[in-house]
Amino acid sequence: MTQLDQQVHSVGPEVAGLRIFRFIAFLYGIAAYLVFFVTILYAIGFVMGLVVPKTIDTGTQTPTTEAVIINLLLMSLFAIQHSVMARQQFKAWWTQFVPKPVERSTYVLLASLSLLLLFWQWRPLPATVWNVEDPDLAVTLVTLSFAGWILVFTSTFIINHFELFGLHQVTNHLVGKEMTPPRFKTPLLYNFVRHPIYLGFIIAFWAAPTMTAGHLLFAVVTTLYIFVGIALEEHDLVALFGDEYRQYKQRVSMLIPWRRSL
């Protein structure tokens, strides 16, 4: 065997193994994204009471106190997972065990699974808080809820939907391309509110022609969590972008577009 053959023989398996890992990571990222996509579609039906087999107002009937405790535990599980895993300190520790290219996909997958668990185990509280009988107003509220979901999706695509949900990372890893460092930008809707994704969720959760006690519990707790999430997220953004983000906070309102950047 020549020296060149020996070099090819020794390097070849390592290169092949690296390519296999990149391909597996890519497939994993696609699988995680598909689970997310199914989850978010189910979430729309769950909240709005459309199409899906189990909605926010259907399922196993349990005593009110038990239902409230179970539902709060389910929402707390999602909130803790979603918030803790998004923090930079956790990411620095977590990526010692999870390869960095699939870190975002793993985060997305676990968040989706915790939501699916919530949908599965949610206990309905059917008492009616309000019921809009006027058909035109009811249709307006349903349309507004759909508009909230559209705002959520639109806002993710404006800032890079596929990076937000991990596909960009695994695709770059597959082709051996480095991720570009994050840079601060405020495209389109982000010139009017700092968090249009969260605004979309709030609209989607609250615009309901029929509001049951269970739906109200879900809307209140998720809205409170959104404000906690905003505080944590903006703390990280200030740490990352410094004065650039501080000035952005002064120019643009958080959720209600009552002022905008010049």
Coordinates of C-alpha atoms in Angstrom, one line a residue:
M1 CA 0.0 0.0 0.0
T2 CA 1.4 3.4 -1.0
Q3 CA 1.6 6.3 1.4
L4 CA -1.2 8.0 -0.5
D5 CA -3.4 4.9 -0.1
Q6 CA -2.7 4.9 3.6
Q7 CA -3.7 8.5 3.9
V8 CA -7.0 8.0 2.0
H9 CA -7.7 4.9 4.1
S10 CA -7.1 6.7 7.4
V11 CA -9.0 9.9 6.5
G12 CA -11.8 8.3 4.5
P13 CA -13.9 6.8 7.4
E14 CA -13.7 10.0 9.4
V15 CA -14.9 12.1 6.6
A16 CA -17.7 9.6 5.8
G17 CA -18.7 9.5 9.4
L18 CA -18.9 13.3 9.5
R19 CA -21.1 13.3 6.4
I20 CA -23.4 10.7 7.9
F21 CA -23.7 12.7 11.1
R22 CA -24.5 15.9 9.1
F23 CA -27.2 14.0 7.1
I24 CA -28.7 12.5 10.3
A25 CA -28.7 16.0 11.9
F26 CA -30.4 17.3 8.8
L27 CA -33.1 14.6 9.0
Y28 CA -33.5 15.2 12.7
G29 CA -34.0 18.9 12.1
I30 CA -36.7 18.2 9.4
A31 CA -38.5 15.8 11.8
A32 CA -38.4 18.3 14.6
Y33 CA -39.8 21.0 12.3
L34 CA -42.6 18.7 11.0
V35 CA -43.6 17.9 14.6
F36 CA -43.7 21.6 15.3
F37 CA -45.8 22.3 12.2
V38 CA -48.3 19.7 13.2
T39 CA -48.4 21.0 16.7
I40 CA -49.0 24.6 15.7
L41 CA -51.8 23.6 13.3
Y42 CA -53.4 21.5 16.1
A43 CA -53.0 24.5 18.4
I44 CA -55.2 26.6 16.1
G45 CA -57.9 24.0 16.1
F46 CA -57.5 23.4 19.9
V47 CA -58.0 27.1 20.8
M48 CA -60.6 27.9 18.2
G49 CA -62.6 24.7 18.6
L50 CA -62.1 23.7 14.9
V51 CA -61.6 20.3 13.2
V52 CA -59.3 18.6 15.8
P53 CA -60.6 15.7 17.9
K54 CA -60.0 17.4 21.2
T55 CA -60.3 21.1 21.8
I56 CA -59.9 23.5 24.7
D57 CA -63.6 22.8 25.7
T58 CA -63.8 19.1 25.2
G59 CA -62.3 16.1 26.9
T60 CA -62.4 14.3 30.3
Q61 CA -64.7 16.1 32.8
T62 CA -63.1 16.4 36.2
P63 CA -63.9 18.4 39.3
T64 CA -63.2 22.1 38.9
T65 CA -60.3 22.3 41.4
E66 CA -58.6 19.2 39.9
A67 CA -59.1 20.6 36.4
V68 CA -57.5 23.9 37.3
I69 CA -54.5 22.3 39.0
I70 CA -53.9 19.9 36.1
N71 CA -54.2 22.7 33.6
L72 CA -51.9 25.0 35.5
L73 CA -49.3 22.2 35.9
L74 CA -49.4 21.6 32.1
M75 CA -49.0 25.2 31.2
S76 CA -46.2 25.6 33.8
L77 CA -44.3 22.6 32.3
F78 CA -44.4 24.3 28.9
A79 CA -43.5 27.7 30.3
I80 CA -40.5 26.4 32.2
Q81 CA -39.2 24.3 29.3
H82 CA -39.8 27.1 26.8
S83 CA -38.1 29.8 29.0
V84 CA -35.2 27.9 30.6
M85 CA -34.0 26.3 27.4
A86 CA -34.0 29.6 25.6
R87 CA -31.6 31.3 28.0
Q88 CA -28.0 31.7 26.9
Q89 CA -26.6 30.2 30.1
F90 CA -28.6 27.0 29.6
K91 CA -27.5 26.9 25.9
A92 CA -23.9 27.1 26.9
W93 CA -24.3 24.2 29.3
W94 CA -26.7 22.2 27.0
T95 CA -24.4 22.3 24.0
Q96 CA -21.8 20.3 25.9
F97 CA -24.1 17.3 25.4
V98 CA -26.2 18.2 22.4
P99 CA -24.4 19.1 19.1
K100 CA -24.8 22.8 18.5
P101 CA -26.2 22.4 14.9
V102 CA -29.3 20.5 16.4
E103 CA -29.6 22.6 19.6
R104 CA -32.4 24.7 18.2
S105 CA -34.2 21.7 16.6
T106 CA -34.1 19.9 20.0
Y107 CA -35.5 23.0 21.7
V108 CA -38.3 23.2 19.1
L109 CA -39.0 19.5 19.4
L110 CA -39.3 19.5 23.2
A111 CA -41.5 22.6 23.2
S112 CA -43.8 20.9 20.6
L113 CA -44.0 17.7 22.7
S114 CA -44.8 19.7 25.9
L115 CA -47.6 21.4 24.0
L116 CA -48.9 18.1 22.6
L117 CA -49.0 16.8 26.2
L118 CA -51.0 19.9 27.2
F119 CA -53.5 19.3 24.4
W120 CA -53.8 15.7 25.3
Q121 CA -54.2 16.1 29.1
W122 CA -56.1 19.4 29.2
R123 CA -59.2 19.3 31.3
P124 CA -62.2 21.4 30.1
L125 CA -63.9 24.0 32.3
P126 CA -67.2 24.4 30.3
A127 CA -68.8 27.2 32.3
T128 CA -69.6 30.1 30.0
V129 CA -68.0 33.4 30.7
W130 CA -69.4 35.2 27.7
N131 CA -71.2 34.1 24.5
V132 CA -71.7 36.5 21.6
E133 CA -75.1 35.9 20.1
D134 CA -74.9 38.5 17.4
P135 CA -73.8 36.5 14.3
D136 CA -71.9 39.4 12.7
L137 CA -69.9 40.2 15.8
A138 CA -69.2 36.5 16.3
V139 CA -67.8 36.2 12.8
T140 CA -65.8 39.3 13.4
L141 CA -64.2 37.8 16.5
V142 CA -63.4 34.5 14.7
T143 CA -61.9 36.5 11.8
L144 CA -59.8 38.5 14.3
S145 CA -58.6 35.3 15.9
F146 CA -57.5 34.0 12.5
A147 CA -55.8 37.3 11.9
G148 CA -53.8 36.8 15.1
W149 CA -52.6 33.4 13.9
I150 CA -51.7 34.9 10.5
L151 CA -49.7 37.7 12.4
V152 CA -47.8 35.0 14.3
F153 CA -46.8 33.2 11.1
T154 CA -46.1 36.3 9.1
S155 CA -43.9 37.7 11.9
T156 CA -41.8 34.5 12.0
F157 CA -41.1 34.7 8.2
I158 CA -40.2 38.3 8.4
I159 CA -37.3 37.6 10.7
N160 CA -36.3 34.1 9.3
H161 CA -38.9 31.4 10.0
F162 CA -36.5 28.6 9.2
E163 CA -33.7 29.8 11.5
L164 CA -36.2 30.4 14.3
F165 CA -37.3 26.7 14.1
G166 CA -33.9 25.1 13.5
L167 CA -34.0 24.2 9.8
H168 CA -31.5 26.9 8.7
Q169 CA -28.9 25.6 11.2
V170 CA -29.1 21.9 10.2
T171 CA -29.1 22.9 6.5
N172 CA -26.0 25.0 6.9
H173 CA -24.4 22.2 8.8
L174 CA -25.2 19.7 6.1
V175 CA -23.4 21.7 3.4
G176 CA -20.5 22.7 5.8
K177 CA -21.5 26.4 6.0
E178 CA -21.0 28.4 9.1
M179 CA -23.9 30.3 10.6
T180 CA -23.6 34.0 10.3
P181 CA -23.3 35.9 13.6
P182 CA -26.7 37.4 14.8
R183 CA -27.2 41.1 13.8
F184 CA -29.8 43.4 15.0
K185 CA -32.6 44.3 12.5
T186 CA -36.1 45.5 12.6
P187 CA -37.9 44.6 9.4
L188 CA -41.5 45.7 8.6
L189 CA -43.8 44.9 11.5
Y190 CA -40.9 45.2 13.9
N191 CA -40.9 48.9 13.2
F192 CA -44.3 49.1 14.8
V193 CA -44.1 46.7 17.8
R194 CA -41.1 44.9 19.2
H195 CA -43.0 41.6 19.6
P196 CA -45.5 41.0 16.8
I197 CA -45.4 37.3 17.3
Y198 CA -46.6 37.6 20.9
L199 CA -49.2 40.2 19.9
G200 CA -50.5 37.7 17.4
F201 CA -50.8 35.0 20.1
I202 CA -52.7 37.4 22.4
I203 CA -55.2 38.3 19.7
A204 CA -55.7 34.6 18.8
F205 CA -56.3 33.5 22.3
W206 CA -58.7 36.3 23.4
A207 CA -60.8 36.9 20.3
A208 CA -63.4 34.2 21.0
P209 CA -67.2 34.5 20.4
T210 CA -67.7 32.0 23.2
M211 CA -65.3 32.2 26.1
T212 CA -65.5 29.3 28.6
A213 CA -63.8 29.2 32.0
G214 CA -61.2 26.8 30.6
H215 CA -60.5 29.1 27.6
L216 CA -60.3 32.1 29.9
L217 CA -57.8 30.3 32.2
F218 CA -55.7 29.4 29.2
A219 CA -55.8 33.0 27.8
V220 CA -55.0 34.6 31.2
V221 CA -52.0 32.3 32.0
T222 CA -50.5 32.4 28.5
T223 CA -50.8 36.2 28.4
L224 CA -49.0 36.5 31.8
Y225 CA -46.4 34.1 30.5
I226 CA -45.9 36.2 27.4
F227 CA -45.1 39.2 29.5
V228 CA -42.6 37.2 31.6
G229 CA -41.1 35.8 28.3
I230 CA -40.7 39.3 26.9
A231 CA -38.8 40.4 30.0
L232 CA -36.5 37.5 29.8
E233 CA -36.0 37.8 26.0
E234 CA -35.3 41.5 26.2
H235 CA -32.8 41.0 28.9
D236 CA -30.9 38.6 26.6
L237 CA -31.3 41.0 23.7
V238 CA -29.8 43.9 25.6
A239 CA -26.9 41.7 26.7
L240 CA -26.4 40.7 23.1
F241 CA -26.9 44.1 21.3
G242 CA -26.4 46.6 24.0
D243 CA -27.4 50.2 23.3
E244 CA -28.7 49.4 19.9
Y245 CA -31.5 47.4 21.5
R246 CA -32.0 49.9 24.3
Q247 CA -32.6 52.6 21.7
Y248 CA -35.0 50.3 19.9
K249 CA -37.0 49.9 23.1
Q250 CA -37.3 53.7 23.5
R251 CA -38.5 54.1 19.9
V252 CA -40.9 51.2 19.4
S253 CA -43.6 50.0 21.8
M254 CA -43.7 46.5 23.1
L255 CA -47.1 45.2 21.9
I256 CA -49.5 48.1 21.1
P257 CA -48.4 50.1 18.0
W258 CA -48.9 53.5 19.5
R259 CA -45.5 54.8 18.4
R260 CA -43.0 53.8 15.8
S261 CA -39.4 54.4 14.9
L262 CA -38.6 57.2 12.6

